[in-house]
Tab-separated table of C-alpha atoms in Angstrom:
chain	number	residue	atom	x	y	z
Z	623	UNK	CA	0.000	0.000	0.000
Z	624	UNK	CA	1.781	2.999	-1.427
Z	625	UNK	CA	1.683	6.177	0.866
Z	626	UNK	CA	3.189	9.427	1.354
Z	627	UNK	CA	4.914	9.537	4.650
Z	628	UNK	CA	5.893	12.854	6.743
Z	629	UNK	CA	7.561	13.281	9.963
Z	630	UNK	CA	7.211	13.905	12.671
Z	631	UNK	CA	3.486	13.841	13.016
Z	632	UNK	CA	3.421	16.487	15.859
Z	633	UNK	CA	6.442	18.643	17.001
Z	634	UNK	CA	6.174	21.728	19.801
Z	635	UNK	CA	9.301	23.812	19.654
Z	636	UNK	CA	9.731	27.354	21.129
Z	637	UNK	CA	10.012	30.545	19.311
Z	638	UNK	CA	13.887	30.933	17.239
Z	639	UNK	CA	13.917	27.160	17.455
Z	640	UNK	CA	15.080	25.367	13.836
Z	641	UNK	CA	12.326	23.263	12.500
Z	642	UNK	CA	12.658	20.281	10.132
Z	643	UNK	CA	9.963	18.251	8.088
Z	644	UNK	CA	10.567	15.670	5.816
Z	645	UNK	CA	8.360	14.148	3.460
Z	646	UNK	CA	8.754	10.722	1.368
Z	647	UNK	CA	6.602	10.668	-1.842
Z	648	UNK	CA	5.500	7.792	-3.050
Z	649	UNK	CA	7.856	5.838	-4.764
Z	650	UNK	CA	7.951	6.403	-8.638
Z	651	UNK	CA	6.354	9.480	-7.815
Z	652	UNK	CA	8.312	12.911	-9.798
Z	653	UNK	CA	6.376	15.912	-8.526
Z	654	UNK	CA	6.185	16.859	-4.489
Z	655	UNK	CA	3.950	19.564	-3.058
Z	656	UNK	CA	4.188	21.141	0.475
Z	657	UNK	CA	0.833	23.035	1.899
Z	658	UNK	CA	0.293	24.825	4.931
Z	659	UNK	CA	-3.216	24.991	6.396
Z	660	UNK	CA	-4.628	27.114	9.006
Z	661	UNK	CA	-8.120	27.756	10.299
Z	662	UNK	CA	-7.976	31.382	8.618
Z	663	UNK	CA	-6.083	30.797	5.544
Z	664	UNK	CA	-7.247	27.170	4.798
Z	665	UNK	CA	-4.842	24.944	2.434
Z	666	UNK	CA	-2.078	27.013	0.954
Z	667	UNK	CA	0.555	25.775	-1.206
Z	668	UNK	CA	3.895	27.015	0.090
Z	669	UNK	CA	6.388	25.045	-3.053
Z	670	UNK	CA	6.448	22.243	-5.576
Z	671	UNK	CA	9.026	20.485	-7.605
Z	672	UNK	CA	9.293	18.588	-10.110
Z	673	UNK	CA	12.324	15.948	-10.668
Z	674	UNK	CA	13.505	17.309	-7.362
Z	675	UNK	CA	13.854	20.381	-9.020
Z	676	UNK	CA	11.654	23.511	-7.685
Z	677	UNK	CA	9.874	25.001	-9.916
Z	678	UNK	CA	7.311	27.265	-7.608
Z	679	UNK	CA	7.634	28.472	-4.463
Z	680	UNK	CA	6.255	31.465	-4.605
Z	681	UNK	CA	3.643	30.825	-1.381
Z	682	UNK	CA	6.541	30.598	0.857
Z	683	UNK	CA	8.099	33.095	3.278
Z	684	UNK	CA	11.285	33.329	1.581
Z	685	UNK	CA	13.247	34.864	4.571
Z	686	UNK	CA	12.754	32.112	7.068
Z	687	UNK	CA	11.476	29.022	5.091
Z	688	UNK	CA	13.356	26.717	3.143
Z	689	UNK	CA	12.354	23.637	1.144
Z	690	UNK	CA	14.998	21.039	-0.872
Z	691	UNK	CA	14.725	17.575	-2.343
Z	692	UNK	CA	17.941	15.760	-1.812
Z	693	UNK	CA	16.891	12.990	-3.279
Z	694	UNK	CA	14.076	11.864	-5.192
Z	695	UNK	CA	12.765	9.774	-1.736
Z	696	UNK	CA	13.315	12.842	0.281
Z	697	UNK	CA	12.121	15.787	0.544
Z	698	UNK	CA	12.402	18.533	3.207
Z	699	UNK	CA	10.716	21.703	4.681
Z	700	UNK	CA	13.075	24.177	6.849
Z	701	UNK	CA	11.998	26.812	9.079
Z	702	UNK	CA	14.546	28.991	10.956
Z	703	UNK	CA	13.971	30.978	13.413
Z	704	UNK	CA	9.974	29.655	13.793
Z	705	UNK	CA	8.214	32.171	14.725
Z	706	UNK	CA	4.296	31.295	16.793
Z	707	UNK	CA	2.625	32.456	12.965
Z	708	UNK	CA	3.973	29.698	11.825
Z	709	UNK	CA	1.873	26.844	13.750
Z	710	UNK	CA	-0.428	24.853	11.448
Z	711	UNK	CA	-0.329	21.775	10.403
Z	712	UNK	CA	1.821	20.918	6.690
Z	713	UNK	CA	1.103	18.504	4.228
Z	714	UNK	CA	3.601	16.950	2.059
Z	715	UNK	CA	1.441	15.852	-1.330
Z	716	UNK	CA	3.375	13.413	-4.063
Z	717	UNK	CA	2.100	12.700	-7.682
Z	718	UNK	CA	3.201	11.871	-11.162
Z	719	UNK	CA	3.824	14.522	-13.665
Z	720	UNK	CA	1.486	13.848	-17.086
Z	721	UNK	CA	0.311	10.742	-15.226
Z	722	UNK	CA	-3.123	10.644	-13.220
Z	723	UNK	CA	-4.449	13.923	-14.419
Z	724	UNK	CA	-2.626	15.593	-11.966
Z	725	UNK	CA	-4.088	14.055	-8.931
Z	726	UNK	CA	-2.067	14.561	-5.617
Z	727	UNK	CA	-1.921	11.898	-2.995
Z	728	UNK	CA	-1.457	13.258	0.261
Z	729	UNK	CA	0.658	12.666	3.863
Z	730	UNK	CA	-0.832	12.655	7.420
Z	731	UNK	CA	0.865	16.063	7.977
Z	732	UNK	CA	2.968	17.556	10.555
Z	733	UNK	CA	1.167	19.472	13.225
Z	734	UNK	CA	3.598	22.359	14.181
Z	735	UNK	CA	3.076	24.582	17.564
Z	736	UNK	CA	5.608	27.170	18.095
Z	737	UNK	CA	5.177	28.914	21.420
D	585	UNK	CA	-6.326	32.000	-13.879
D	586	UNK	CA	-8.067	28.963	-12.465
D	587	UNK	CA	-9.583	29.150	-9.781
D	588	UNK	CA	-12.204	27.132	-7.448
D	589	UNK	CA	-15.400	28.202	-5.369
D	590	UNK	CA	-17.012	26.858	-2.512
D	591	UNK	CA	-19.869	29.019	-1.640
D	592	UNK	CA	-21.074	27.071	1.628
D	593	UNK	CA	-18.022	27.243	4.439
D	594	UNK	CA	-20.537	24.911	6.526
D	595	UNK	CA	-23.338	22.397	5.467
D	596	UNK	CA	-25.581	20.546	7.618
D	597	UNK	CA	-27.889	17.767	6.973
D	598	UNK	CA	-29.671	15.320	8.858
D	599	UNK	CA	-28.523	11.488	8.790
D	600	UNK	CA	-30.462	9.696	5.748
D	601	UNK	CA	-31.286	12.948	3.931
D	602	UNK	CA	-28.979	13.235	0.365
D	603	UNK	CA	-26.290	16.216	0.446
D	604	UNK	CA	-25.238	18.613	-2.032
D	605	UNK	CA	-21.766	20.436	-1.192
D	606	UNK	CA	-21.283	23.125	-4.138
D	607	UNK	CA	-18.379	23.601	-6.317
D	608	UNK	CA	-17.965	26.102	-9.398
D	609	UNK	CA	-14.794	26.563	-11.281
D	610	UNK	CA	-12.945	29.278	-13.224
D	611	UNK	CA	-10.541	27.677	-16.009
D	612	UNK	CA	-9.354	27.843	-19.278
D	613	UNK	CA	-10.325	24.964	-21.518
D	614	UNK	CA	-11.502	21.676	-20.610
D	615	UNK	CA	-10.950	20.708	-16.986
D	616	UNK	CA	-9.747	18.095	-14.435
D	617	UNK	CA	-11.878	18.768	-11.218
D	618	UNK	CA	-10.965	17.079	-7.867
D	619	UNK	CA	-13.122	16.150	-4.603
D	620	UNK	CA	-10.720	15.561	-1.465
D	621	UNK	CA	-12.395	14.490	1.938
D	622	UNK	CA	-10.400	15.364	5.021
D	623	UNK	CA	-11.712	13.892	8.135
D	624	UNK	CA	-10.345	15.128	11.518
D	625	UNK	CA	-6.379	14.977	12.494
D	626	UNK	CA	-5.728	13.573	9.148
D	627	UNK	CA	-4.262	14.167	5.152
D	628	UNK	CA	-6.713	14.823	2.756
D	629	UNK	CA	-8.157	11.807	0.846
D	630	UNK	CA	-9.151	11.564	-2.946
D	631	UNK	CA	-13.136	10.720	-3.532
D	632	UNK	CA	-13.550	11.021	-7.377
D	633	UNK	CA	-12.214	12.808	-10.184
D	634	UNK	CA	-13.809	14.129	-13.722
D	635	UNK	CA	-11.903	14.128	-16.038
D	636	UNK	CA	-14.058	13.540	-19.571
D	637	UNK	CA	-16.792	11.612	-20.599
D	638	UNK	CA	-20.074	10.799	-18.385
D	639	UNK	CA	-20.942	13.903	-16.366
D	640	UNK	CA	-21.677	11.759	-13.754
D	641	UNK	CA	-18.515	10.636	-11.548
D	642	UNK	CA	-18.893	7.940	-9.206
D	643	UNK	CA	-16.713	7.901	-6.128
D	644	UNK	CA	-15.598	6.320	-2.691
D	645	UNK	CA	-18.049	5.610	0.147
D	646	UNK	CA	-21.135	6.195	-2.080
D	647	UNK	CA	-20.500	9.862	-3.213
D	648	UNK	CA	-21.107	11.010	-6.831
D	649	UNK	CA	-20.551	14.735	-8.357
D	650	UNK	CA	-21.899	16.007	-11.294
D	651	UNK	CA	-20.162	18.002	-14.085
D	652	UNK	CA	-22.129	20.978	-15.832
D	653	UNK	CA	-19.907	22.671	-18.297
D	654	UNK	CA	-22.836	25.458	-18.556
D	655	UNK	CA	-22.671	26.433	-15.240
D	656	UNK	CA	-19.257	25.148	-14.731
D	657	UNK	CA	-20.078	23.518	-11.671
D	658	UNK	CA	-19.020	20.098	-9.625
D	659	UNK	CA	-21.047	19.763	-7.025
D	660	UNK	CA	-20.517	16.679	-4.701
D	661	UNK	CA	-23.876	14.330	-3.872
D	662	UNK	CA	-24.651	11.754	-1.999
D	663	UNK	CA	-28.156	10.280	-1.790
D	664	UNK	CA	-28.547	9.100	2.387
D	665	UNK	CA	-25.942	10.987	4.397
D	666	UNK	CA	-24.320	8.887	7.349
D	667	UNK	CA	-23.265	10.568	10.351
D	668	UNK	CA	-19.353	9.173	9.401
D	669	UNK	CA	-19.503	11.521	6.213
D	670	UNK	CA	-18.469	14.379	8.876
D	671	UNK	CA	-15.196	16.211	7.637
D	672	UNK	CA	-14.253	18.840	5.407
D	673	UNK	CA	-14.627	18.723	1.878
D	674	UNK	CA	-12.273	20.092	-1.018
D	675	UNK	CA	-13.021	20.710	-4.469
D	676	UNK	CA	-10.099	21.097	-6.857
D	677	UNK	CA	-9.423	21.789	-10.189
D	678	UNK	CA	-6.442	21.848	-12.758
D	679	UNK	CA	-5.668	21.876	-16.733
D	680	UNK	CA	-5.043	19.699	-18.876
D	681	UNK	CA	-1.094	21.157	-20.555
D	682	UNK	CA	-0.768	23.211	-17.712
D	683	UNK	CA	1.723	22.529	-15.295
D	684	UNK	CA	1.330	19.930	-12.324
D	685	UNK	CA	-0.742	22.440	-9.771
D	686	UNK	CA	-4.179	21.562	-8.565
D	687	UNK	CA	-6.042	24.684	-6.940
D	688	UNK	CA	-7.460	23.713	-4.000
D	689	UNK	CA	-11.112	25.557	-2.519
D	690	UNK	CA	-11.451	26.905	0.588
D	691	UNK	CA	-13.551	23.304	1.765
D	692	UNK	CA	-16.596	22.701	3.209
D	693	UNK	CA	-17.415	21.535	6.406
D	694	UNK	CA	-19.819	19.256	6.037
D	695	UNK	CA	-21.845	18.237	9.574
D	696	UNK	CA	-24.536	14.941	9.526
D	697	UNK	CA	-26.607	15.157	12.552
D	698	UNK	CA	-27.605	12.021	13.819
């Protein structure tokens, strides 16, 4: 049973703290999406790439957010310094460039609380 | 620019009555519109897809949606609601030729009372 896995599921860290996500895709997978929801904003996509390579991340806070793909079975979202704005819970999303239409298959998420 | 509207942030609808959650679209050309489900503390799950053919799309868990070009709707339907069909509901959309993006609507929340 193919899935997209993200950890870790739930991380508290305090304010100026490093944060780390990582996300596998599914594998065979060639495109990788990171979202953001909130209660106010809803789902928001922060970057995507494509063949590891990123190709939009216009959604993301530039200054303090970070997101690479060292490999194709890895890929990872960086904040540093967190800040308490940026609790919410992110979704890593996988799917296959040309293939399925487009559809994205989705992670559990990481529930972020920065105090 | 595509783009996706759901007009209801909140439905509700008593268990064994159908349910309509509403979806219009904005794109250019023919499109490939989306229903995810998210239930609570989890990723959001595909339910059904359109992506030609038979306006009528047939899905997980007994949901349907049906595609009018004319009013360039999608709007998700189910004909007895259980009180487990509780979560948030997405309706997406994307292009064919465009790149690999699906815009995502704002969801639904979608409440069966028992």
């Amino acid at each position: 049973d193919a899935r997209v896995t993200q950890t870790p599921r739930h991380k508290v860290t305090e304010m100026g703290q490093e944060v780390t996500m990582r996300c596998q895709p599914i594998l065979g997978h060639n495109t990788v999406f990171w979202y953001r929801q909130t209660m106010m904003q809803g789902l928001e996509l922060l970057a995507y790439f494509r063949n590891r390579a990123p190709l939009d991340d216009s959604g993301m806070p530039k200054d303090r957010f970070s997101a690479e793909m060292p490999d194709a079975t890895l890929a990872t979202l960086k904040i540093q310094p967190s800040e308490p704005r940026d609790s919410a819970v992110y979704f890593c999303a996988s799917g296959l460039s040309g293939g399925f239409y487009n559809e994205q298959f989705f992670g559990p998420g990481t529930r972020l609380t920065v105090l | 620019a595509q783009s996706v509207a759901q007009p209801e942030d909140q439905v509700n609808v008593a268990e064994g009555n159908p349910l309509t959650v509403k979806c219009t679209y904005s794109v250019s050309g023919n499109p490939y519109l989306f229903w995810y489900v998210q239930y609570p503390n989890r990723g959001l799950q595909f339910l059904l897809k359109y992506i030609t053919g038979d306006n009528l799309v047939k899905g997980s868990y007994g949901f349907e949606a049906e595609f009018n070009k004319s009013q360039t709707s999608f709007h998700l339907k189910k004909p007895s609601a259980l009180v487990s069909d509780s979560a948030l509901y997405f309706c997406a959309v994307s292009s064919p030729g465009g790149d690999d993006k699906i815009i995502f609507g704002k969801g639904t929340r979608l409440h069966i009372l028992p």
